[in-house]
PDB file of C-alpha atoms and ligand atoms in Angstrom:
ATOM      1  CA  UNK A 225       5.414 -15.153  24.275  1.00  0.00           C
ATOM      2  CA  UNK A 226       2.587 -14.448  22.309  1.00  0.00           C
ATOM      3  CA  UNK A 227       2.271 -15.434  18.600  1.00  0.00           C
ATOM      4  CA  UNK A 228       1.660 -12.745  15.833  1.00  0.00           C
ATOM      5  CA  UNK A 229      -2.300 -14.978  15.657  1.00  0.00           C
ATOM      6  CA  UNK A 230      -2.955 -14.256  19.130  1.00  0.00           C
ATOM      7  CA  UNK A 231      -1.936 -10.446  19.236  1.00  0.00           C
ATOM      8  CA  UNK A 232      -3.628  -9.946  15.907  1.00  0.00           C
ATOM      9  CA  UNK A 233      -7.135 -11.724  17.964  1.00  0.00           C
ATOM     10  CA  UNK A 234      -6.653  -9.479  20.707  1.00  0.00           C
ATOM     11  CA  UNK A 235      -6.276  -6.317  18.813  1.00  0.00           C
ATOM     12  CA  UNK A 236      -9.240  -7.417  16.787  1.00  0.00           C
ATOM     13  CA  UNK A 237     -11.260  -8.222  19.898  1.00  0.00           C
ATOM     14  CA  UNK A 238     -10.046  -4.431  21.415  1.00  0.00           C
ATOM     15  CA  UNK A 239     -11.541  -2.989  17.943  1.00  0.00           C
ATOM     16  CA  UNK A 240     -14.711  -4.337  18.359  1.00  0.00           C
ATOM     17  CA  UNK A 241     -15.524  -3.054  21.332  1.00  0.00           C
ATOM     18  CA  UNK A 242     -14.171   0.573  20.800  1.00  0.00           C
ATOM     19  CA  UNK A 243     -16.112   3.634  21.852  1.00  0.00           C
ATOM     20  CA  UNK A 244     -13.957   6.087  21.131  1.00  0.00           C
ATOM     21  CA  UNK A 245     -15.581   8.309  19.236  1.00  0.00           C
ATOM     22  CA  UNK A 246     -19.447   8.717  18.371  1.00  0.00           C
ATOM     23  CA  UNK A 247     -19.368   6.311  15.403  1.00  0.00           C
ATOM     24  CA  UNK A 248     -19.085   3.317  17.634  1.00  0.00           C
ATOM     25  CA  UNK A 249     -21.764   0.667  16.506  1.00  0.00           C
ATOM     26  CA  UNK A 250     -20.040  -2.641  14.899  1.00  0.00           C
ATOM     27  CA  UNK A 251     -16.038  -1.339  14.190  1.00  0.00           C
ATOM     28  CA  UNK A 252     -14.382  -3.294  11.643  1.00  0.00           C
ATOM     29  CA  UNK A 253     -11.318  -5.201  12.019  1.00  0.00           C
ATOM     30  CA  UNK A 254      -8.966  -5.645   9.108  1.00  0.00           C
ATOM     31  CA  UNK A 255      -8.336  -9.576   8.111  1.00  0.00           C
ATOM     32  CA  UNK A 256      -6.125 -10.798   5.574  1.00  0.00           C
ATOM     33  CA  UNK A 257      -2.382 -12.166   5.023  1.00  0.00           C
ATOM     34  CA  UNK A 258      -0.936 -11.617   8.702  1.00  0.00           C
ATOM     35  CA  UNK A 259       2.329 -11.646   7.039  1.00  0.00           C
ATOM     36  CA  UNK A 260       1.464  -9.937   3.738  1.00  0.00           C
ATOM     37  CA  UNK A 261       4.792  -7.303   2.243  1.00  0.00           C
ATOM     38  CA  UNK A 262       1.147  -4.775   0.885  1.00  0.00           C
ATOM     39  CA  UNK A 263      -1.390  -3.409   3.022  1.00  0.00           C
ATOM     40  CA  UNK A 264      -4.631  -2.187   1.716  1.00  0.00           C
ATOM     41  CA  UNK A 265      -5.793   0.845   3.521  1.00  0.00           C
ATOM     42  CA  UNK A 266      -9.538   1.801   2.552  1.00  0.00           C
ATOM     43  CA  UNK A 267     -11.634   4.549   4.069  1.00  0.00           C
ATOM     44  CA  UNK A 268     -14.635   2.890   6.107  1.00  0.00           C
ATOM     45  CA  UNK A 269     -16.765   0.112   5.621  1.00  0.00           C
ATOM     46  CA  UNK A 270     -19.467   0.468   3.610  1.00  0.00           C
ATOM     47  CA  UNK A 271     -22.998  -0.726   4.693  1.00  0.00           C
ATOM     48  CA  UNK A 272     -22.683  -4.242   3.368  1.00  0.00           C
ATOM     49  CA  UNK A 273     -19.399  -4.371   4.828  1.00  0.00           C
ATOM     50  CA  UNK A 274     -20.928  -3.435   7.956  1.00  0.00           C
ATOM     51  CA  UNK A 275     -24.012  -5.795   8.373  1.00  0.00           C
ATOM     52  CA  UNK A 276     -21.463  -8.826   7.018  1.00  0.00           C
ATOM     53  CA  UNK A 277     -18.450  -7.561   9.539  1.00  0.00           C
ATOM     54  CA  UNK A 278     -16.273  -8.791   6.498  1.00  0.00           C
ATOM     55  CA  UNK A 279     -13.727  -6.304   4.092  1.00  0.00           C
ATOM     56  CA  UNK A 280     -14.993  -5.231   0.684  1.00  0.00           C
ATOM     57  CA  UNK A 281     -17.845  -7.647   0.384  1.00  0.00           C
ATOM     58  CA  UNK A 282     -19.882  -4.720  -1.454  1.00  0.00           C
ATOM     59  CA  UNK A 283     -19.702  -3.135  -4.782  1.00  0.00           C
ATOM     60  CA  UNK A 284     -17.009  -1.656  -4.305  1.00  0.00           C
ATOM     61  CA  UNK A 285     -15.321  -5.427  -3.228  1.00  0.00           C
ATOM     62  CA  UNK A 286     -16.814  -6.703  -6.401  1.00  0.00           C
ATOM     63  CA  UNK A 287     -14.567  -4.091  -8.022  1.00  0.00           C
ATOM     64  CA  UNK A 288     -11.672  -5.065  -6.431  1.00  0.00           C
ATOM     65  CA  UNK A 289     -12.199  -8.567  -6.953  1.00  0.00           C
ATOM     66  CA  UNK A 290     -11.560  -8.071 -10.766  1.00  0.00           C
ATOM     67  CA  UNK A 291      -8.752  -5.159 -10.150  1.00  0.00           C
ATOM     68  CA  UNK A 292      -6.763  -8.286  -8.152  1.00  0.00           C
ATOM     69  CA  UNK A 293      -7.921 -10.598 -10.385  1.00  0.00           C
ATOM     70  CA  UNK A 294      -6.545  -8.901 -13.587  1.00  0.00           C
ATOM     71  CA  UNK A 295      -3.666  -8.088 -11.485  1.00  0.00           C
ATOM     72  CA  UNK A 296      -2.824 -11.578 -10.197  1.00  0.00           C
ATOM     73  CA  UNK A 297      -3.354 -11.034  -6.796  1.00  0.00           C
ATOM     74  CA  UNK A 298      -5.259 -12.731  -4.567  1.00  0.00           C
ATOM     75  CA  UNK A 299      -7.040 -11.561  -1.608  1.00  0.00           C
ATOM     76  CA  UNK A 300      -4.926 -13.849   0.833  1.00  0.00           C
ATOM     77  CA  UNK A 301      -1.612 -12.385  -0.911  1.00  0.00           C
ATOM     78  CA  UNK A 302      -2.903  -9.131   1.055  1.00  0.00           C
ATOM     79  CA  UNK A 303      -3.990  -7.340   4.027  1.00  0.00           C
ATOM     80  CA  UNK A 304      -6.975  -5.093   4.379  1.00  0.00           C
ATOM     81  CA  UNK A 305      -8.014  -2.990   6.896  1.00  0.00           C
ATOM     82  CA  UNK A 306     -10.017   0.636   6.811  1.00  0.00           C
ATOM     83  CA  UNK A 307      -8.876   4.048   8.222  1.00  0.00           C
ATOM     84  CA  UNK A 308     -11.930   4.502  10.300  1.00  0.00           C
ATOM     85  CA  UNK A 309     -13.028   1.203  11.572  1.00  0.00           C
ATOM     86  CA  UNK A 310     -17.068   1.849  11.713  1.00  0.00           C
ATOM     87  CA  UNK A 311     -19.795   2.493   8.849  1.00  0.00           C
ATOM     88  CA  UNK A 312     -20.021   6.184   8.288  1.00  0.00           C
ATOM     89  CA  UNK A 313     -23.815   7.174   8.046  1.00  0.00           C
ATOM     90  CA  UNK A 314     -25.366   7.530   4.960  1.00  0.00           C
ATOM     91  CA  UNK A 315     -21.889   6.872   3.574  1.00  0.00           C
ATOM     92  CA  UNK A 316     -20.666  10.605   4.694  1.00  0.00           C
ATOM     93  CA  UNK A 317     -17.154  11.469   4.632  1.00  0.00           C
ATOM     94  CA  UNK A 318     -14.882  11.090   7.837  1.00  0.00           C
ATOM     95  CA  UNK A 319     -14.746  13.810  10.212  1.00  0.00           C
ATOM     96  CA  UNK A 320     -10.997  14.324  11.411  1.00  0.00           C
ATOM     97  CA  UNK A 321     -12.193  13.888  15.001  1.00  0.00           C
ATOM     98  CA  UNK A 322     -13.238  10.478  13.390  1.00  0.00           C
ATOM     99  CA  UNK A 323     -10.303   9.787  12.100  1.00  0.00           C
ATOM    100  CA  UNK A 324      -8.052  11.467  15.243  1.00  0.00           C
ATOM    101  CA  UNK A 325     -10.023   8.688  17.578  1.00  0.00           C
ATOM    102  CA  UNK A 326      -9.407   5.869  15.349  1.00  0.00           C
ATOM    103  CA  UNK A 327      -6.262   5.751  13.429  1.00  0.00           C
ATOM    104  CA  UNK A 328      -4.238   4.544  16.521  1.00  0.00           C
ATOM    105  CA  UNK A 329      -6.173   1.041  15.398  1.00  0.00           C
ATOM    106  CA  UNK A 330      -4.636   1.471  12.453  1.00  0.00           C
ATOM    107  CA  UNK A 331      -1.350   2.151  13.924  1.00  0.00           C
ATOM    108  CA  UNK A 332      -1.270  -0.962  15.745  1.00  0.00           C
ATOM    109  CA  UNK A 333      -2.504  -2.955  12.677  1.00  0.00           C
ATOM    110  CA  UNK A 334       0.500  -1.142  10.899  1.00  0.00           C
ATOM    111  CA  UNK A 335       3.127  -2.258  13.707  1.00  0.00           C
ATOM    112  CA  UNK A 336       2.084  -6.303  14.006  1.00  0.00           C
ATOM    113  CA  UNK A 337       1.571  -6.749  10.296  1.00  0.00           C
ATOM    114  CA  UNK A 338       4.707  -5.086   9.268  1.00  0.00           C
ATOM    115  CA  UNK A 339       3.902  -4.775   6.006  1.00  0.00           C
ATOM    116  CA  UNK A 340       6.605  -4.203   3.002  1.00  0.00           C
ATOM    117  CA  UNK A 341       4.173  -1.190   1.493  1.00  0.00           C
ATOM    118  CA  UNK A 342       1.436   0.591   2.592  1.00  0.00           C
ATOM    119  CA  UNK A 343      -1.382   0.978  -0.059  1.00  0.00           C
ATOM    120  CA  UNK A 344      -3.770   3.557   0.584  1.00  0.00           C
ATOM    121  CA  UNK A 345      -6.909   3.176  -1.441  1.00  0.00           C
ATOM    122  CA  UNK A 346      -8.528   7.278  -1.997  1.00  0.00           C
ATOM    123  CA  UNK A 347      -8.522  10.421  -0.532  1.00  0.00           C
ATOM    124  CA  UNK A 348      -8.645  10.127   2.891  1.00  0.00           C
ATOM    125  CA  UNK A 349      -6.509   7.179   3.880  1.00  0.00           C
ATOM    126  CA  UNK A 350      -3.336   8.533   1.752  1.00  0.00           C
ATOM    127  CA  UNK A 351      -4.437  11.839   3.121  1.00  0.00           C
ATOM    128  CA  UNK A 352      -3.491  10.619   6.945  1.00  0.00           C
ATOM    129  CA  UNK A 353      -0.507   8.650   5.906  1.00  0.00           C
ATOM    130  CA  UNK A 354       0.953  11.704   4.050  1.00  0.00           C
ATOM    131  CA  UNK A 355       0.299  13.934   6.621  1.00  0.00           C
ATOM    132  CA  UNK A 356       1.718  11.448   9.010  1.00  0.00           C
ATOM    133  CA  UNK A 357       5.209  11.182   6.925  1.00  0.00           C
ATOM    134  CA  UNK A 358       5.770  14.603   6.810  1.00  0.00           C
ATOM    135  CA  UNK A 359       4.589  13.708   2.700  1.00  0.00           C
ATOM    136  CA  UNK A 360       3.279  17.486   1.359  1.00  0.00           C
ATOM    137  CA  UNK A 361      -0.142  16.678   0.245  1.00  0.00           C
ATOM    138  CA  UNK A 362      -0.902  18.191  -3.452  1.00  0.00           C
ATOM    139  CA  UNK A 363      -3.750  20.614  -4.202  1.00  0.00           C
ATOM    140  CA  UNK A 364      -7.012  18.673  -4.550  1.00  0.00           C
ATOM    141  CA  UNK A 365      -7.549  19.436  -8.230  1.00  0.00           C
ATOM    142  CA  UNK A 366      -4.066  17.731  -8.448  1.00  0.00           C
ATOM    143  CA  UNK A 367      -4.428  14.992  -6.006  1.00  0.00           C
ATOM    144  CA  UNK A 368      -5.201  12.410  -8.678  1.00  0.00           C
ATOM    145  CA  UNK A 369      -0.981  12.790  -9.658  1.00  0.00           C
ATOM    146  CA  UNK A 370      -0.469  10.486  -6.596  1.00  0.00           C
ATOM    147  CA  UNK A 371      -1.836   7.850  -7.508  1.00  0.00           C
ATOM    148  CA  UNK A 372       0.401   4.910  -8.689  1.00  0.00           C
ATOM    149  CA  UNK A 373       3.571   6.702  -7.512  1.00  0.00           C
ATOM    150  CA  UNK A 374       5.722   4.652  -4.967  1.00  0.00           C
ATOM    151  CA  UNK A 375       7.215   6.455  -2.054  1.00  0.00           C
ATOM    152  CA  UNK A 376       9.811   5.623   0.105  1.00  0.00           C
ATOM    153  CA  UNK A 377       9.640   7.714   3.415  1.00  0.00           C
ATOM    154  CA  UNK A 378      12.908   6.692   4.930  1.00  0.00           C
ATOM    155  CA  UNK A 379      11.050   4.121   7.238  1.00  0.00           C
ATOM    156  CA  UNK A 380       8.111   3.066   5.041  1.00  0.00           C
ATOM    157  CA  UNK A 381       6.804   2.761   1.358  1.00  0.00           C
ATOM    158  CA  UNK A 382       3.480   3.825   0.693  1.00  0.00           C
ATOM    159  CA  UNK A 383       1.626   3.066  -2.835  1.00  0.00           C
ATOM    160  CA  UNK A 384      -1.435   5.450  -3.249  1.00  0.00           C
ATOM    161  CA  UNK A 385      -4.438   3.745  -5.655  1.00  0.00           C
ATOM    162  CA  UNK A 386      -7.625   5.354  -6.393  1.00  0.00           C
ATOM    163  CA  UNK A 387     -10.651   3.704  -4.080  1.00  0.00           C
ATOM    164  CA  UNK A 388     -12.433   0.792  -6.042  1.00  0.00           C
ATOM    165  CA  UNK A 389     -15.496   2.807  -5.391  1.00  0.00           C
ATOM    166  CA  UNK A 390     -14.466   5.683  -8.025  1.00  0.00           C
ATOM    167  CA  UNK A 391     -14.817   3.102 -10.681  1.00  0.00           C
ATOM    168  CA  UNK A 392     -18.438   2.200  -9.649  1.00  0.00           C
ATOM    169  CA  UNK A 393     -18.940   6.390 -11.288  1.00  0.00           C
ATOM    170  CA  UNK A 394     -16.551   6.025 -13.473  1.00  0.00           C
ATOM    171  CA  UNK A 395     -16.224   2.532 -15.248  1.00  0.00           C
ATOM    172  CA  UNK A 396     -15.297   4.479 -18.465  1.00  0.00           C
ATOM    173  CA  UNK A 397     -11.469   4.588 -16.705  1.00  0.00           C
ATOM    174  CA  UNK A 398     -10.551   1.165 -15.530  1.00  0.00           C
ATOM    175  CA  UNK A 399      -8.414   0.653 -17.838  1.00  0.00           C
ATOM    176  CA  UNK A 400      -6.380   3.648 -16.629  1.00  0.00           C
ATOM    177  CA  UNK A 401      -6.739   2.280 -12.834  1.00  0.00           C
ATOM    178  CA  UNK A 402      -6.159  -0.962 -13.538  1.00  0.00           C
ATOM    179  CA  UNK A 403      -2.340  -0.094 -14.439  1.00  0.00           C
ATOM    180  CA  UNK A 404      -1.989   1.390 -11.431  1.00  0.00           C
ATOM    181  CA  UNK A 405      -3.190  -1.675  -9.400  1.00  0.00           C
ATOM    182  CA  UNK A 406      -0.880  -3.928 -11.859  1.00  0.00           C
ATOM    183  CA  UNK A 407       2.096  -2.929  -9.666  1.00  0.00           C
ATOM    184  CA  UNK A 408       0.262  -5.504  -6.596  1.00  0.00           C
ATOM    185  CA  UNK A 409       1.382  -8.061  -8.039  1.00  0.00           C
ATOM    186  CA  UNK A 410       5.012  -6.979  -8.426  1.00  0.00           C
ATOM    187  CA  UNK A 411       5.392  -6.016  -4.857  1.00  0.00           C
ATOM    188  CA  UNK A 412       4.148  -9.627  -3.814  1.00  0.00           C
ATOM    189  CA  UNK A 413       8.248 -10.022  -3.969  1.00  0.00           C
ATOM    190  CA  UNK A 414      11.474  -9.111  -3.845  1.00  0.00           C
ATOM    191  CA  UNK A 415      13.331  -9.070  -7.354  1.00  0.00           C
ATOM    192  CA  UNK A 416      14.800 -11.918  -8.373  1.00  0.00           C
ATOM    193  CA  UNK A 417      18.425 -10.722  -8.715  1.00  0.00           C
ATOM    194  CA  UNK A 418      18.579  -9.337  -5.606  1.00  0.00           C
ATOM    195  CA  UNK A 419      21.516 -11.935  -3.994  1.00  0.00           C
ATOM    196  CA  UNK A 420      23.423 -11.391  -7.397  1.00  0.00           C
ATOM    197  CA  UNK A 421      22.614  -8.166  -8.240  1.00  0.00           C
ATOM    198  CA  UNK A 422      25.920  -5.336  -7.953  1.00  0.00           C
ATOM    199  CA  UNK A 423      23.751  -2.762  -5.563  1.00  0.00           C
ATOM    200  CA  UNK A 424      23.113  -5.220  -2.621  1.00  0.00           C
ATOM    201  CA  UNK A 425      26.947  -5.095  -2.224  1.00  0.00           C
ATOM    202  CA  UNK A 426      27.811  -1.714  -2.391  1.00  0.00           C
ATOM    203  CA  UNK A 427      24.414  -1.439   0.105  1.00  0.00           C
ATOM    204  CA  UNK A 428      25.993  -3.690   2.398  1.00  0.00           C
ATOM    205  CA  UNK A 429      29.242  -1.865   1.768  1.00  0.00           C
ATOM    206  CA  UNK A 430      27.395   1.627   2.804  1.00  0.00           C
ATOM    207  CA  UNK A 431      28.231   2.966  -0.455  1.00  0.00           C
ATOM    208  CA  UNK A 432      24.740   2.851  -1.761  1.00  0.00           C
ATOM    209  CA  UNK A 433      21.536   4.857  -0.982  1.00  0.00           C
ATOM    210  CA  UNK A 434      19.058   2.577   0.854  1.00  0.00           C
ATOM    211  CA  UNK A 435      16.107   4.739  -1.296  1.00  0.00           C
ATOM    212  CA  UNK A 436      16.968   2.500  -4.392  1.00  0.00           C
ATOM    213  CA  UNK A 437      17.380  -1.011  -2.477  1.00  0.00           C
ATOM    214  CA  UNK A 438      13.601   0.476  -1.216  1.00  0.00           C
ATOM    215  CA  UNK A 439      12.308   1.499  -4.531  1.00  0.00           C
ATOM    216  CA  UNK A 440      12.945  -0.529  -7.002  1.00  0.00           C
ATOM    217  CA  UNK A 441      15.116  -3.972  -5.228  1.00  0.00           C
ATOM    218  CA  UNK A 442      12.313  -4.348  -2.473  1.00  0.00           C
ATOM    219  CA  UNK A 443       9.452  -2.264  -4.334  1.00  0.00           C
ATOM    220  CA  UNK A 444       8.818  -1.854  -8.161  1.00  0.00           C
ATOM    221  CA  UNK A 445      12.071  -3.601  -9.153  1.00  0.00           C
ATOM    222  CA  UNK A 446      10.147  -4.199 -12.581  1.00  0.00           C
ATOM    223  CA  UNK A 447      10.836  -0.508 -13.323  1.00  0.00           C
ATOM    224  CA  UNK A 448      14.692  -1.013 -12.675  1.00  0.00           C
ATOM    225  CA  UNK A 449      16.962  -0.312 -15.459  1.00  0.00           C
ATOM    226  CA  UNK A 450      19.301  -2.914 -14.607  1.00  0.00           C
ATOM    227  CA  UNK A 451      16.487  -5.684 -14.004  1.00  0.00           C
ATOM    228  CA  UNK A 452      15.175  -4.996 -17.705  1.00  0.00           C
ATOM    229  CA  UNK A 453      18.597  -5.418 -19.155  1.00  0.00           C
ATOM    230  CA  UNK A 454      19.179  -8.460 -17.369  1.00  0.00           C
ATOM    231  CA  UNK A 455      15.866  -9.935 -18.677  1.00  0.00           C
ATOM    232  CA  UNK A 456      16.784  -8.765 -21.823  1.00  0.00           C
ATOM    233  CA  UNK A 457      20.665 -10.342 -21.718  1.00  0.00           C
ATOM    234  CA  UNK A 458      22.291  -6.730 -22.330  1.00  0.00           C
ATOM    235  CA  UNK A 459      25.491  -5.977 -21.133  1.00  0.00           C
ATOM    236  CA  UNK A 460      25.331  -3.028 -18.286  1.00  0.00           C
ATOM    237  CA  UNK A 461      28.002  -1.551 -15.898  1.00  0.00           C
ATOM    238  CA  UNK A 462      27.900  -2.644 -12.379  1.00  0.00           C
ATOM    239  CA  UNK A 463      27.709   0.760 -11.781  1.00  0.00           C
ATOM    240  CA  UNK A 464      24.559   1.443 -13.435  1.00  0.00           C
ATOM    241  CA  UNK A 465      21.637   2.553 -10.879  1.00  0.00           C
ATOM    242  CA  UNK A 466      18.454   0.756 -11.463  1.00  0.00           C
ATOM    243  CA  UNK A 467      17.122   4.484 -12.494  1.00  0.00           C
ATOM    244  CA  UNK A 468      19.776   3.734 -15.561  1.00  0.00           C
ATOM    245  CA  UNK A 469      21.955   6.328 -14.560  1.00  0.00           C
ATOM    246  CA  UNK A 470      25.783   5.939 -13.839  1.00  0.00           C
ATOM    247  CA  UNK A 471      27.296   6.602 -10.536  1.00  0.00           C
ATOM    248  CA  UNK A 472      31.271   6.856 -10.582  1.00  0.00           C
ATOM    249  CA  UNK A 473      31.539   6.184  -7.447  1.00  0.00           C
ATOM    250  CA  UNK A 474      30.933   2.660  -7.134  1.00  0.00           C
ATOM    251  CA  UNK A 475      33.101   0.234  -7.972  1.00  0.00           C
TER     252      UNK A 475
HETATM  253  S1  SF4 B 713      19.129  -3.092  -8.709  1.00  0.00           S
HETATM  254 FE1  SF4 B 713      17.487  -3.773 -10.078  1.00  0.00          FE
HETATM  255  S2  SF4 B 713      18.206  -5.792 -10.857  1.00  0.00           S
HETATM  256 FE2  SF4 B 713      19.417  -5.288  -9.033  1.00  0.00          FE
HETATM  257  S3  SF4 B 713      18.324  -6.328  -7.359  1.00  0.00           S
HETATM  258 FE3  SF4 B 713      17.627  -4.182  -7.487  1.00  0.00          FE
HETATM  259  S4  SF4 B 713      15.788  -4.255  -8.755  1.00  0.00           S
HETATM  260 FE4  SF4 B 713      16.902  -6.150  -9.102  1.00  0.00          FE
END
């Protein structure tokens, strides 16, 4: 049986080689955490990334350098990989052809990490995971309202963050970004109270919704209502949902 190393080598190895579409020159593999809970999903590589055959080693990974940094993540707390695994010419957008022919790479990437969350990092990647959950995709003049919103599919959770890239236009707003990219370092694990905590019995029991074990237990469980109070020492009902709302029919 072959270890998760040795599948992740030989899917790496199939990438580099791939012609199947016109963009095939030097396709990028992703490299990271092989057992990271967040995957970083960018676009392409850009032409630095492309002539070092490494992730975000540009401007744009100087960017994200100090996003993780002020985050308190680290690069080998993560995975990264790119929609489209070759440089796009002069830095064009993807072509859905482009993107037809190469997000089965992806796919696989998806199905040996097994990440916890999916982060898509701009337009286009959350674009193709959205329309690949079924997600409805807001107008474009709206699109920016996804960002920093976690959503649980009913088989995966996908994070959307604006590419590091916009910030090399528009350094005026990383403040604003930067709370969005915050939440990395609470997915890096579980809550805390999980074993304790009320709602992973009545999950086991099947009384509970797995969205909230998803959302908040396994995803942003620093927004939970019941988390907060418990940091804080207040009294709550078992019967509280981490949204703060009370559901009579647990007990
Ligand atoms: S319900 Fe809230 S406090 Fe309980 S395990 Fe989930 S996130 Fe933590």
């Amino acid at each position: 049986m072959k270890s998760k190393l040795e599948k992740f080598i030989e899917l790496c190895n199939a990438i580099k080689i791939c012609d199947r579409c016109e963009l095939h020159v030097t396709p990028l593999c992703g490299e990271g955490n092989l057992n990271a809970r967040i995957m970083l999903i960018a676009q392409s590589p850009g032409k630095r990334e492309n002539l070092c055959q490494r992730m975000f080693v540009g401007p744009s990974g100087e960017v994200l350098d100090r996003l993780l940094e002020k985050a308190g993540v680290n690069r080998e707390d993560i995975y990264m990989t790119n929609l489209v695994k070759c440089h796009l010419p002069r830095n064009r957008k993807p072509k859905q052809r482009e993107i037809e022919a190469c997000s089965n790479w992806l796919e696989e990437e998806i199905a040996l990490i097994r990440p916890e969350i999916l982060v898509p990092l701009g337009f286009f990647a959350t674009k193709y995971l959205f329309e690949k959950n079924g997600i409805e995709l807001p107008e474009k003049r709206k699109f920016h309202l996804v960002y920093g919103k976690l959503i649980w599919t009913g088989k995966i959770k996908i994070y959307p963050l604006p590419h590091p890239a916009f910030l090399l236009y528009n350094p005026q707003l990383e403040e604003n970004v930067m709370r969005y990219y915050r939440k990395l370092a609470v997915f890096k694990r579980e809550c805390k109270w999980r074993p304790v905590c009320p709602m992973t019995r009545y999950y086991r029991e099947g009384k509970l919704d797995k969205k909230w074990i998803e959302l908040f237990c396994k995803g942003d469980w620093e927004s939970c209502k019941r988390y907060q109070a418990e940091e804080k020492g207040v009294w709550h009902p078992d019967n509280m949902l981490p949204d703060g709302s009370i559901d009579k029919t647990l007990s």
